[in-house]
PDB file of C-alpha atoms (C1' of nucleotides) in Angstrom:
ATOM      1  CA  MET A   1      15.932 -15.433  18.927  1.00  0.00           C
ATOM      2  CA  ARG A   2      16.751 -13.146  21.795  1.00  0.00           C
ATOM      3  CA  ASP A   3      15.136 -11.753  24.886  1.00  0.00           C
ATOM      4  CA  GLU A   4      11.971  -9.824  24.313  1.00  0.00           C
ATOM      5  CA  CYS A   5      12.333  -6.104  23.910  1.00  0.00           C
ATOM      6  CA  GLU A   6       9.914  -3.789  25.632  1.00  0.00           C
ATOM      7  CA  ARG A   7       7.769  -3.404  22.523  1.00  0.00           C
ATOM      8  CA  VAL A   8       7.107  -7.125  22.253  1.00  0.00           C
ATOM      9  CA  ASP A   9       3.706  -8.470  23.273  1.00  0.00           C
ATOM     10  CA  SER A  10       4.002 -12.237  22.850  1.00  0.00           C
ATOM     11  CA  LYS A  11       0.274 -12.859  22.799  1.00  0.00           C
ATOM     12  CA  GLN A  12      -0.353 -10.273  20.151  1.00  0.00           C
ATOM     13  CA  LEU A  13       2.542 -11.556  18.066  1.00  0.00           C
ATOM     14  CA  GLY A  14       1.115 -15.046  18.267  1.00  0.00           C
ATOM     15  CA  ASN A  15      -2.123 -13.757  16.811  1.00  0.00           C
ATOM     16  CA  LEU A  16      -0.373 -11.907  14.022  1.00  0.00           C
ATOM     17  CA  LEU A  17       1.480 -15.054  13.142  1.00  0.00           C
ATOM     18  CA  GLN A  18      -1.737 -17.026  12.951  1.00  0.00           C
ATOM     19  CA  ASN A  19      -3.181 -14.541  10.524  1.00  0.00           C
ATOM     20  CA  ILE A  20      -0.544 -14.891   7.862  1.00  0.00           C
ATOM     21  CA  PRO A  21      -1.178 -17.396   5.050  1.00  0.00           C
ATOM     22  CA  ASP A  22      -0.315 -21.006   5.819  1.00  0.00           C
ATOM     23  CA  SER A  23       3.085 -22.314   4.985  1.00  0.00           C
ATOM     24  CA  GLU A  24       2.001 -23.976   1.744  1.00  0.00           C
ATOM     25  CA  SER A  25       0.499 -20.757   0.414  1.00  0.00           C
ATOM     26  CA  ILE A  26       3.615 -18.838   1.348  1.00  0.00           C
ATOM     27  CA  THR A  27       5.745 -21.356  -0.478  1.00  0.00           C
ATOM     28  CA  ARG A  28       3.592 -21.105  -3.571  1.00  0.00           C
ATOM     29  CA  MET A  29       3.576 -17.345  -3.499  1.00  0.00           C
ATOM     30  CA  ALA A  30       7.331 -17.347  -3.228  1.00  0.00           C
ATOM     31  CA  ALA A  31       7.438 -19.579  -6.291  1.00  0.00           C
ATOM     32  CA  VAL A  32       5.122 -17.272  -8.223  1.00  0.00           C
ATOM     33  CA  PHE A  33       7.153 -14.184  -7.399  1.00  0.00           C
ATOM     34  CA  GLN A  34      10.296 -16.063  -8.198  1.00  0.00           C
ATOM     35  CA  ALA A  35       8.921 -16.831 -11.629  1.00  0.00           C
ATOM     36  CA  LEU A  36       8.157 -13.157 -12.127  1.00  0.00           C
ATOM     37  CA  GLN A  37      11.605 -12.073 -11.111  1.00  0.00           C
ATOM     38  CA  SER A  38      13.234 -12.871 -14.456  1.00  0.00           C
ATOM     39  CA  GLU A  39      13.410 -10.052 -16.988  1.00  0.00           C
ATOM     40  CA  THR A  40      12.962 -12.511 -19.825  1.00  0.00           C
ATOM     41  CA  ARG A  41       9.831 -13.997 -18.303  1.00  0.00           C
ATOM     42  CA  LEU A  42       8.462 -10.561 -17.489  1.00  0.00           C
ATOM     43  CA  LYS A  43       8.879  -9.527 -21.103  1.00  0.00           C
ATOM     44  CA  MET A  44       7.098 -12.677 -22.166  1.00  0.00           C
ATOM     45  CA  LEU A  45       4.139 -11.800 -19.966  1.00  0.00           C
ATOM     46  CA  PHE A  46       3.994  -8.229 -21.233  1.00  0.00           C
ATOM     47  CA  LEU A  47       3.995  -9.582 -24.757  1.00  0.00           C
ATOM     48  CA  LEU A  48       1.306 -12.112 -23.909  1.00  0.00           C
ATOM     49  CA  ARG A  49      -0.728  -9.355 -22.351  1.00  0.00           C
ATOM     50  CA  GLN A  50      -1.142  -7.993 -25.852  1.00  0.00           C
ATOM     51  CA  LYS A  51      -1.589 -11.177 -27.824  1.00  0.00           C
ATOM     52  CA  GLU A  52      -1.242 -14.924 -27.425  1.00  0.00           C
ATOM     53  CA  MET A  53       1.964 -16.200 -28.937  1.00  0.00           C
ATOM     54  CA  CYS A  54       3.805 -19.293 -30.074  1.00  0.00           C
ATOM     55  CA  VAL A  55       7.393 -20.057 -29.179  1.00  0.00           C
ATOM     56  CA  CYS A  56       8.817 -18.983 -32.526  1.00  0.00           C
ATOM     57  CA  GLU A  57       7.235 -15.575 -32.168  1.00  0.00           C
ATOM     58  CA  PHE A  58       9.028 -15.125 -28.883  1.00  0.00           C
ATOM     59  CA  GLU A  59      12.169 -16.181 -30.642  1.00  0.00           C
ATOM     60  CA  GLN A  60      11.945 -13.259 -33.034  1.00  0.00           C
ATOM     61  CA  VAL A  61      11.448 -10.745 -30.260  1.00  0.00           C
ATOM     62  CA  LEU A  62      13.569 -11.858 -27.332  1.00  0.00           C
ATOM     63  CA  SER A  63      17.303 -12.171 -27.576  1.00  0.00           C
ATOM     64  CA  VAL A  64      17.683 -15.549 -25.943  1.00  0.00           C
ATOM     65  CA  THR A  65      17.774 -19.040 -27.388  1.00  0.00           C
ATOM     66  CA  GLN A  66      14.699 -21.119 -28.121  1.00  0.00           C
ATOM     67  CA  SER A  67      15.756 -23.349 -25.282  1.00  0.00           C
ATOM     68  CA  ALA A  68      15.727 -20.485 -22.803  1.00  0.00           C
ATOM     69  CA  ILE A  69      12.257 -19.500 -24.010  1.00  0.00           C
ATOM     70  CA  SER A  70      10.917 -22.998 -23.561  1.00  0.00           C
ATOM     71  CA  HIS A  71      12.420 -23.300 -20.110  1.00  0.00           C
ATOM     72  CA  GLY A  72      10.971 -19.946 -19.146  1.00  0.00           C
ATOM     73  CA  LEU A  73       7.525 -20.803 -20.446  1.00  0.00           C
ATOM     74  CA  ARG A  74       7.555 -24.057 -18.574  1.00  0.00           C
ATOM     75  CA  ILE A  75       8.093 -22.261 -15.301  1.00  0.00           C
ATOM     76  CA  LEU A  76       5.253 -19.845 -16.034  1.00  0.00           C
ATOM     77  CA  ARG A  77       3.055 -22.772 -17.025  1.00  0.00           C
ATOM     78  CA  GLN A  78       3.803 -24.810 -13.914  1.00  0.00           C
ATOM     79  CA  LEU A  79       2.601 -21.931 -11.754  1.00  0.00           C
ATOM     80  CA  ASP A  80      -0.461 -21.425 -13.903  1.00  0.00           C
ATOM     81  CA  LEU A  81       0.625 -17.951 -14.892  1.00  0.00           C
ATOM     82  CA  VAL A  82       0.280 -18.869 -18.540  1.00  0.00           C
ATOM     83  CA  ARG A  83      -1.647 -21.655 -20.238  1.00  0.00           C
ATOM     84  CA  VAL A  84      -1.127 -23.555 -23.421  1.00  0.00           C
ATOM     85  CA  ARG A  85      -3.114 -24.804 -26.336  1.00  0.00           C
ATOM     86  CA  ARG A  86      -1.954 -26.860 -29.284  1.00  0.00           C
ATOM     87  CA  GLU A  87      -2.719 -25.676 -32.777  1.00  0.00           C
ATOM     88  CA  GLY A  88      -1.253 -28.122 -35.246  1.00  0.00           C
ATOM     89  CA  LYS A  89       2.468 -27.910 -34.968  1.00  0.00           C
ATOM     90  CA  PHE A  90       2.298 -24.743 -32.917  1.00  0.00           C
ATOM     91  CA  THR A  91       2.010 -24.392 -29.169  1.00  0.00           C
ATOM     92  CA  ILE A  92       0.115 -21.257 -28.323  1.00  0.00           C
ATOM     93  CA  TYR A  93       0.703 -19.602 -24.972  1.00  0.00           C
ATOM     94  CA  TYR A  94      -1.624 -17.137 -23.309  1.00  0.00           C
ATOM     95  CA  ILE A  95      -2.029 -15.358 -19.966  1.00  0.00           C
ATOM     96  CA  ALA A  96      -3.828 -17.608 -17.491  1.00  0.00           C
ATOM     97  CA  ASP A  97      -6.192 -15.142 -15.864  1.00  0.00           C
ATOM     98  CA  GLU A  98      -6.837 -11.634 -14.624  1.00  0.00           C
ATOM     99  CA  HIS A  99      -4.807 -12.114 -11.458  1.00  0.00           C
ATOM    100  CA  VAL A 100      -1.706 -12.315 -13.548  1.00  0.00           C
ATOM    101  CA  ARG A 101      -2.540  -9.146 -15.436  1.00  0.00           C
ATOM    102  CA  THR A 102      -3.276  -7.311 -12.211  1.00  0.00           C
ATOM    103  CA  LEU A 103      -0.099  -8.601 -10.649  1.00  0.00           C
ATOM    104  CA  ILE A 104       2.196  -7.281 -13.333  1.00  0.00           C
ATOM    105  CA  GLU A 105       0.244  -4.064 -13.773  1.00  0.00           C
ATOM    106  CA  MET A 106       0.309  -3.356 -10.047  1.00  0.00           C
ATOM    107  CA  CYS A 107       4.039  -3.824 -10.031  1.00  0.00           C
ATOM    108  CA  LEU A 108       4.475  -1.646 -13.102  1.00  0.00           C
ATOM    109  CA  GLU A 109       2.488   1.149 -11.465  1.00  0.00           C
ATOM    110  CA  HIS A 110       4.597   0.806  -8.375  1.00  0.00           C
ATOM    111  CA  VAL A 111       7.906   1.188 -10.176  1.00  0.00           C
ATOM    112  CA  GLU A 112       6.666   3.927 -12.477  1.00  0.00           C
ATOM    113  CA  GLU A 113       5.301   5.948  -9.596  1.00  0.00           C
ATOM    114  CA  LYS A 114       8.776   6.847  -8.434  1.00  0.00           C
ATOM    115  CA  HIS A 115      10.801   8.403 -11.211  1.00  0.00           C
ATOM    116  CA  GLU A 116      13.437   9.531  -8.771  1.00  0.00           C
ATOM    117  CA  LEU A 117      16.262   7.089  -8.543  1.00  0.00           C
TER     118      LEU A 117
ATOM    119  CA  MET B   1      17.241 -16.398 -33.427  1.00  0.00           C
ATOM    120  CA  ARG B   2      16.080 -18.515 -36.324  1.00  0.00           C
ATOM    121  CA  ASP B   3      14.148 -18.159 -39.569  1.00  0.00           C
ATOM    122  CA  GLU B   4      10.663 -16.835 -39.189  1.00  0.00           C
ATOM    123  CA  CYS B   5       7.949 -19.423 -38.852  1.00  0.00           C
ATOM    124  CA  GLU B   6       4.707 -18.994 -40.782  1.00  0.00           C
ATOM    125  CA  ARG B   7       2.922 -17.437 -37.806  1.00  0.00           C
ATOM    126  CA  VAL B   8       5.419 -14.616 -37.476  1.00  0.00           C
ATOM    127  CA  ASP B   9       4.462 -11.143 -38.646  1.00  0.00           C
ATOM    128  CA  SER B  10       7.580  -9.050 -38.104  1.00  0.00           C
ATOM    129  CA  LYS B  11       5.780  -5.725 -38.267  1.00  0.00           C
ATOM    130  CA  GLN B  12       3.229  -6.773 -35.699  1.00  0.00           C
ATOM    131  CA  LEU B  13       5.896  -8.187 -33.422  1.00  0.00           C
ATOM    132  CA  GLY B  14       7.776  -4.921 -33.644  1.00  0.00           C
ATOM    133  CA  ASN B  15       4.694  -3.135 -32.369  1.00  0.00           C
ATOM    134  CA  LEU B  16       4.165  -5.580 -29.544  1.00  0.00           C
ATOM    135  CA  LEU B  17       7.736  -5.068 -28.481  1.00  0.00           C
ATOM    136  CA  GLN B  18       7.304  -1.315 -28.422  1.00  0.00           C
ATOM    137  CA  ASN B  19       4.324  -1.644 -26.145  1.00  0.00           C
ATOM    138  CA  ILE B  20       6.061  -3.435 -23.337  1.00  0.00           C
ATOM    139  CA  PRO B  21       7.484  -1.325 -20.505  1.00  0.00           C
ATOM    140  CA  ASP B  22      10.881   0.225 -21.103  1.00  0.00           C
ATOM    141  CA  SER B  23      13.966  -1.623 -20.073  1.00  0.00           C
ATOM    142  CA  GLU B  24      14.435   0.335 -16.864  1.00  0.00           C
ATOM    143  CA  SER B  25      10.915  -0.440 -15.684  1.00  0.00           C
ATOM    144  CA  ILE B  26      11.367  -4.099 -16.494  1.00  0.00           C
ATOM    145  CA  THR B  27      14.572  -4.160 -14.503  1.00  0.00           C
ATOM    146  CA  ARG B  28      12.887  -2.545 -11.529  1.00  0.00           C
ATOM    147  CA  MET B  29       9.916  -4.854 -11.701  1.00  0.00           C
ATOM    148  CA  ALA B  30      12.250  -7.818 -11.753  1.00  0.00           C
ATOM    149  CA  ALA B  31      13.906  -6.438  -8.641  1.00  0.00           C
ATOM    150  CA  VAL B  32      10.561  -6.000  -6.892  1.00  0.00           C
ATOM    151  CA  PHE B  33       9.436  -9.516  -7.686  1.00  0.00           C
ATOM    152  CA  GLN B  34      12.785 -10.835  -6.657  1.00  0.00           C
ATOM    153  CA  ALA B  35      12.370  -9.158  -3.287  1.00  0.00           C
ATOM    154  CA  LEU B  36       8.983 -10.822  -2.932  1.00  0.00           C
ATOM    155  CA  GLN B  37      10.318 -14.221  -3.774  1.00  0.00           C
ATOM    156  CA  SER B  38      11.758 -14.931  -0.353  1.00  0.00           C
ATOM    157  CA  GLU B  39       9.524 -16.741   2.122  1.00  0.00           C
ATOM    158  CA  THR B  40      11.018 -14.803   4.991  1.00  0.00           C
ATOM    159  CA  ARG B  41      10.361 -11.448   3.332  1.00  0.00           C
ATOM    160  CA  LEU B  42       6.846 -12.534   2.363  1.00  0.00           C
ATOM    161  CA  LYS B  43       6.086 -13.404   5.960  1.00  0.00           C
ATOM    162  CA  MET B  44       7.419 -10.026   6.998  1.00  0.00           C
ATOM    163  CA  LEU B  45       5.027  -8.297   4.637  1.00  0.00           C
ATOM    164  CA  PHE B  46       2.064 -10.357   5.787  1.00  0.00           C
ATOM    165  CA  LEU B  47       2.929  -9.429   9.349  1.00  0.00           C
ATOM    166  CA  LEU B  48       3.328  -5.770   8.435  1.00  0.00           C
ATOM    167  CA  ARG B  49      -0.006  -5.924   6.685  1.00  0.00           C
ATOM    168  CA  GLN B  50      -1.537  -6.335  10.130  1.00  0.00           C
ATOM    169  CA  LYS B  51       0.588  -3.957  12.167  1.00  0.00           C
ATOM    170  CA  GLU B  52       3.766  -1.955  11.896  1.00  0.00           C
ATOM    171  CA  MET B  53       6.669  -3.640  13.590  1.00  0.00           C
ATOM    172  CA  CYS B  54      10.171  -3.148  14.911  1.00  0.00           C
ATOM    173  CA  VAL B  55      13.032  -5.530  14.248  1.00  0.00           C
ATOM    174  CA  CYS B  56      12.891  -7.225  17.612  1.00  0.00           C
ATOM    175  CA  GLU B  57       9.243  -8.084  17.100  1.00  0.00           C
ATOM    176  CA  PHE B  58      10.168  -9.868  13.881  1.00  0.00           C
ATOM    177  CA  GLU B  59      12.841 -11.643  15.837  1.00  0.00           C
ATOM    178  CA  GLN B  60      10.268 -13.209  18.140  1.00  0.00           C
ATOM    179  CA  VAL B  61       8.147 -14.433  15.286  1.00  0.00           C
ATOM    180  CA  LEU B  62      10.471 -15.492  12.503  1.00  0.00           C
ATOM    181  CA  SER B  63      13.000 -18.243  12.940  1.00  0.00           C
ATOM    182  CA  VAL B  64      15.988 -16.498  11.436  1.00  0.00           C
ATOM    183  CA  THR B  65      18.713 -14.369  12.979  1.00  0.00           C
ATOM    184  CA  GLN B  66      18.403 -10.662  13.605  1.00  0.00           C
ATOM    185  CA  SER B  67      20.964 -10.178  10.889  1.00  0.00           C
ATOM    186  CA  ALA B  68      18.813 -11.987   8.339  1.00  0.00           C
ATOM    187  CA  ILE B  69      15.844  -9.844   9.319  1.00  0.00           C
ATOM    188  CA  SER B  70      17.797  -6.625   8.899  1.00  0.00           C
ATOM    189  CA  HIS B  71      19.146  -7.718   5.533  1.00  0.00           C
ATOM    190  CA  GLY B  72      15.671  -8.673   4.401  1.00  0.00           C
ATOM    191  CA  LEU B  73      14.161  -5.396   5.552  1.00  0.00           C
ATOM    192  CA  ARG B  74      16.844  -3.455   3.762  1.00  0.00           C
ATOM    193  CA  ILE B  75      15.927  -5.081   0.477  1.00  0.00           C
ATOM    194  CA  LEU B  76      12.255  -4.312   0.992  1.00  0.00           C
ATOM    195  CA  ARG B  77      13.122  -0.749   1.937  1.00  0.00           C
ATOM    196  CA  GLN B  78      15.364  -0.167  -1.062  1.00  0.00           C
ATOM    197  CA  LEU B  79      12.489  -1.040  -3.360  1.00  0.00           C
ATOM    198  CA  ASP B  80      10.085   1.110  -1.391  1.00  0.00           C
ATOM    199  CA  LEU B  81       7.966  -1.874  -0.452  1.00  0.00           C
ATOM    200  CA  VAL B  82       8.278  -0.931   3.197  1.00  0.00           C
ATOM    201  CA  ARG B  83       9.200   2.347   4.855  1.00  0.00           C
ATOM    202  CA  VAL B  84      10.859   3.189   8.126  1.00  0.00           C
ATOM    203  CA  ARG B  85      10.460   5.596  10.962  1.00  0.00           C
ATOM    204  CA  ARG B  86      12.616   6.021  14.027  1.00  0.00           C
ATOM    205  CA  GLU B  87      11.032   5.974  17.439  1.00  0.00           C
ATOM    206  CA  GLY B  88      13.674   6.376  20.062  1.00  0.00           C
ATOM    207  CA  LYS B  89      15.865   3.333  19.947  1.00  0.00           C
ATOM    208  CA  PHE B  90      13.373   1.442  17.823  1.00  0.00           C
ATOM    209  CA  THR B  91      13.129   1.379  14.065  1.00  0.00           C
ATOM    210  CA  ILE B  92       9.535   0.910  13.010  1.00  0.00           C
ATOM    211  CA  TYR B  93       8.790  -0.641   9.666  1.00  0.00           C
ATOM    212  CA  TYR B  94       5.497  -0.384   7.814  1.00  0.00           C
ATOM    213  CA  ILE B  95       4.039  -1.247   4.402  1.00  0.00           C
ATOM    214  CA  ALA B  96       4.832   1.489   1.902  1.00  0.00           C
ATOM    215  CA  ASP B  97       1.516   1.785   0.073  1.00  0.00           C
ATOM    216  CA  GLU B  98      -1.566   0.100  -1.290  1.00  0.00           C
ATOM    217  CA  HIS B  99       0.238  -1.286  -4.333  1.00  0.00           C
ATOM    218  CA  VAL B 100       2.182  -3.547  -2.075  1.00  0.00           C
ATOM    219  CA  ARG B 101      -0.928  -4.804  -0.328  1.00  0.00           C
ATOM    220  CA  THR B 102      -2.644  -5.444  -3.627  1.00  0.00           C
ATOM    221  CA  LEU B 103       0.409  -7.183  -4.986  1.00  0.00           C
ATOM    222  CA  ILE B 104       0.632  -9.731  -2.217  1.00  0.00           C
ATOM    223  CA  GLU B 105      -3.119 -10.159  -1.964  1.00  0.00           C
ATOM    224  CA  MET B 106      -3.441 -10.747  -5.705  1.00  0.00           C
ATOM    225  CA  CYS B 107      -0.773 -13.400  -5.508  1.00  0.00           C
ATOM    226  CA  LEU B 108      -2.381 -15.000  -2.473  1.00  0.00           C
ATOM    227  CA  GLU B 109      -5.701 -15.208  -4.297  1.00  0.00           C
ATOM    228  CA  HIS B 110      -3.957 -16.729  -7.257  1.00  0.00           C
ATOM    229  CA  VAL B 111      -2.325 -19.519  -5.298  1.00  0.00           C
ATOM    230  CA  GLU B 112      -5.375 -20.180  -3.136  1.00  0.00           C
ATOM    231  CA  GLU B 113      -7.634 -20.419  -6.137  1.00  0.00           C
ATOM    232  CA  LYS B 114      -6.158 -23.746  -7.113  1.00  0.00           C
ATOM    233  CA  HIS B 115      -6.326 -26.198  -4.237  1.00  0.00           C
ATOM    234  CA  GLU B 116      -5.484 -29.064  -6.555  1.00  0.00           C
ATOM    235  CA  LEU B 117      -1.812 -29.834  -6.509  1.00  0.00           C
TER     236      LEU B 117
ATOM    237  C1'  DT C   1      31.033   8.340  30.588  1.00  0.00           C
ATOM    238  C1'  DT C   2      29.777   3.365  30.473  1.00  0.00           C
ATOM    239  C1'  DA C   3      26.692  -0.509  29.882  1.00  0.00           C
ATOM    240  C1'  DA C   4      22.824  -2.251  27.703  1.00  0.00           C
ATOM    241  C1'  DT C   5      19.705  -2.442  24.030  1.00  0.00           C
ATOM    242  C1'  DA C   6      18.372  -2.072  19.090  1.00  0.00           C
ATOM    243  C1'  DT C   7      19.691  -2.256  14.513  1.00  0.00           C
ATOM    244  C1'  DA C   8      22.863  -2.373  10.452  1.00  0.00           C
ATOM    245  C1'  DT C   9      26.602  -4.066   7.683  1.00  0.00           C
ATOM    246  C1'  DG C  10      30.422  -6.913   5.504  1.00  0.00           C
ATOM    247  C1'  DA C  11      32.421 -11.260   4.511  1.00  0.00           C
ATOM    248  C1'  DA C  12      31.866 -15.942   3.491  1.00  0.00           C
ATOM    249  C1'  DC C  13      29.630 -19.899   1.936  1.00  0.00           C
ATOM    250  C1'  DA C  14      26.246 -23.261   0.382  1.00  0.00           C
ATOM    251  C1'  DT C  15      22.444 -23.295  -2.522  1.00  0.00           C
ATOM    252  C1'  DC C  16      19.674 -21.898  -6.245  1.00  0.00           C
ATOM    253  C1'  DT C  17      18.800 -19.676 -11.044  1.00  0.00           C
ATOM    254  C1'  DG C  18      19.076 -18.711 -15.992  1.00  0.00           C
ATOM    255  C1'  DT C  19      21.273 -19.541 -19.805  1.00  0.00           C
ATOM    256  C1'  DT C  20      23.386 -22.311 -23.484  1.00  0.00           C
ATOM    257  C1'  DC C  21      24.501 -26.548 -25.903  1.00  0.00           C
ATOM    258  C1'  DA C  22      23.151 -30.850 -27.368  1.00  0.00           C
ATOM    259  C1'  DT C  23      19.579 -33.681 -28.203  1.00  0.00           C
ATOM    260  C1'  DA C  24      14.869 -35.640 -28.005  1.00  0.00           C
ATOM    261  C1'  DT C  25       9.984 -35.524 -29.241  1.00  0.00           C
ATOM    262  C1'  DA C  26       5.967 -34.136 -31.928  1.00  0.00           C
ATOM    263  C1'  DT C  27       3.602 -32.589 -35.996  1.00  0.00           C
ATOM    264  C1'  DT C  28       3.155 -31.613 -40.870  1.00  0.00           C
ATOM    265  C1'  DC C  29       4.186 -32.069 -45.615  1.00  0.00           C
ATOM    266  C1'  DA C  30       6.371 -34.249 -49.506  1.00  0.00           C
TER     267       DA C  30
ATOM    268  C1'  DT D   1       7.905 -43.318 -45.170  1.00  0.00           C
ATOM    269  C1'  DG D   2      11.539 -39.299 -44.535  1.00  0.00           C
ATOM    270  C1'  DA D   3      12.675 -34.443 -44.172  1.00  0.00           C
ATOM    271  C1'  DA D   4      11.521 -30.155 -42.192  1.00  0.00           C
ATOM    272  C1'  DT D   5       9.574 -27.454 -38.733  1.00  0.00           C
ATOM    273  C1'  DA D   6       8.220 -26.496 -33.859  1.00  0.00           C
ATOM    274  C1'  DT D   7       8.926 -27.331 -29.200  1.00  0.00           C
ATOM    275  C1'  DA D   8      10.746 -29.646 -24.971  1.00  0.00           C
ATOM    276  C1'  DT D   9      14.216 -31.432 -21.945  1.00  0.00           C
ATOM    277  C1'  DG D  10      18.693 -32.612 -19.466  1.00  0.00           C
ATOM    278  C1'  DA D  11      23.301 -31.493 -18.240  1.00  0.00           C
ATOM    279  C1'  DA D  12      26.510 -28.126 -17.084  1.00  0.00           C
ATOM    280  C1'  DC D  13      28.270 -23.905 -15.646  1.00  0.00           C
ATOM    281  C1'  DA D  14      28.686 -18.958 -14.341  1.00  0.00           C
ATOM    282  C1'  DG D  15      26.540 -15.840 -11.581  1.00  0.00           C
ATOM    283  C1'  DA D  16      23.240 -14.498  -8.059  1.00  0.00           C
ATOM    284  C1'  DT D  17      20.829 -15.149  -3.436  1.00  0.00           C
ATOM    285  C1'  DG D  18      19.878 -15.923   1.645  1.00  0.00           C
ATOM    286  C1'  DT D  19      21.675 -17.053   5.603  1.00  0.00           C
ATOM    287  C1'  DT D  20      24.959 -16.880   9.467  1.00  0.00           C
ATOM    288  C1'  DC D  21      28.841 -15.075  12.064  1.00  0.00           C
ATOM    289  C1'  DA D  22      31.304 -11.325  13.587  1.00  0.00           C
ATOM    290  C1'  DT D  23      31.287  -6.747  14.255  1.00  0.00           C
ATOM    291  C1'  DA D  24      29.953  -1.832  13.866  1.00  0.00           C
ATOM    292  C1'  DT D  25      26.802   1.967  14.844  1.00  0.00           C
ATOM    293  C1'  DA D  26      23.062   4.357  17.266  1.00  0.00           C
ATOM    294  C1'  DT D  27      20.197   5.365  21.150  1.00  0.00           C
ATOM    295  C1'  DT D  28      18.946   5.250  25.952  1.00  0.00           C
ATOM    296  C1'  DA D  29      19.600   4.717  30.815  1.00  0.00           C
ATOM    297  C1'  DA D  30      22.652   4.432  34.652  1.00  0.00           C
TER     298       DA D  30
END
DNA sequence: TTAATATATGAACATCTGTTCATATATTCA
DNA sequence: TGAATATATGAACAGATGTTCATATATTAA
């Protein structure tokens, strides 16, 4: 922290600060984005966007170990980005809700919009 | 990789794989989400959502050094999540486009939807 | 010019992440 | 039962990240 510069209006800044999400929401959002920051987990979600899948299907498609897949799915599950259902000896994963689809599609549009490097 | 389980249909999986974004897009998306995964940078964006700001305004509001703010803004800028404009000795930052707003709002809705811990 | 203000950058370091390996648990089928 | 299949978990380690400190650059005002 430093002395205020001439642009600073402390009162206004106080208001702005009050209008951001509370600290718990920020923490959770950070966790969600952090889950989405892994290429492996992103691929999982783009696969799940097309069809629900079991762990061994992921295994055939992604070039990481079954352990890595399970760990990744757990993180997505904990944040309610994907959900699970048992079917006999299989564990079927699927996208939790439309927010998740919108989230990844919004981001895809954003990065595809600029082809320039 | 392991032997196919009975649920696996290699042909179908091949198609699913072809329908996920190309590797460059995935990499960029990962970078975008990774930028959004920091609480400090999230707060910056929620502040910018209300009003464009210069670095010293952030300094009054966030409890990190000016250096940390600059580093954080650079990351957001590099991914075109925020943009910059010079105004005399001030550097004014603002949200790049609607994608970014939607992205953070979608995530906020997602985490607020579940109040249960 | 010089001093003051505003912002950016590089190095360094502690912390966090993603993966693998090894192993545990759960379900089905023989 | 026991063997095979499907999934989960813990430890460990290499690599990445966010912050601070120190310093550099840019702009304005004197």
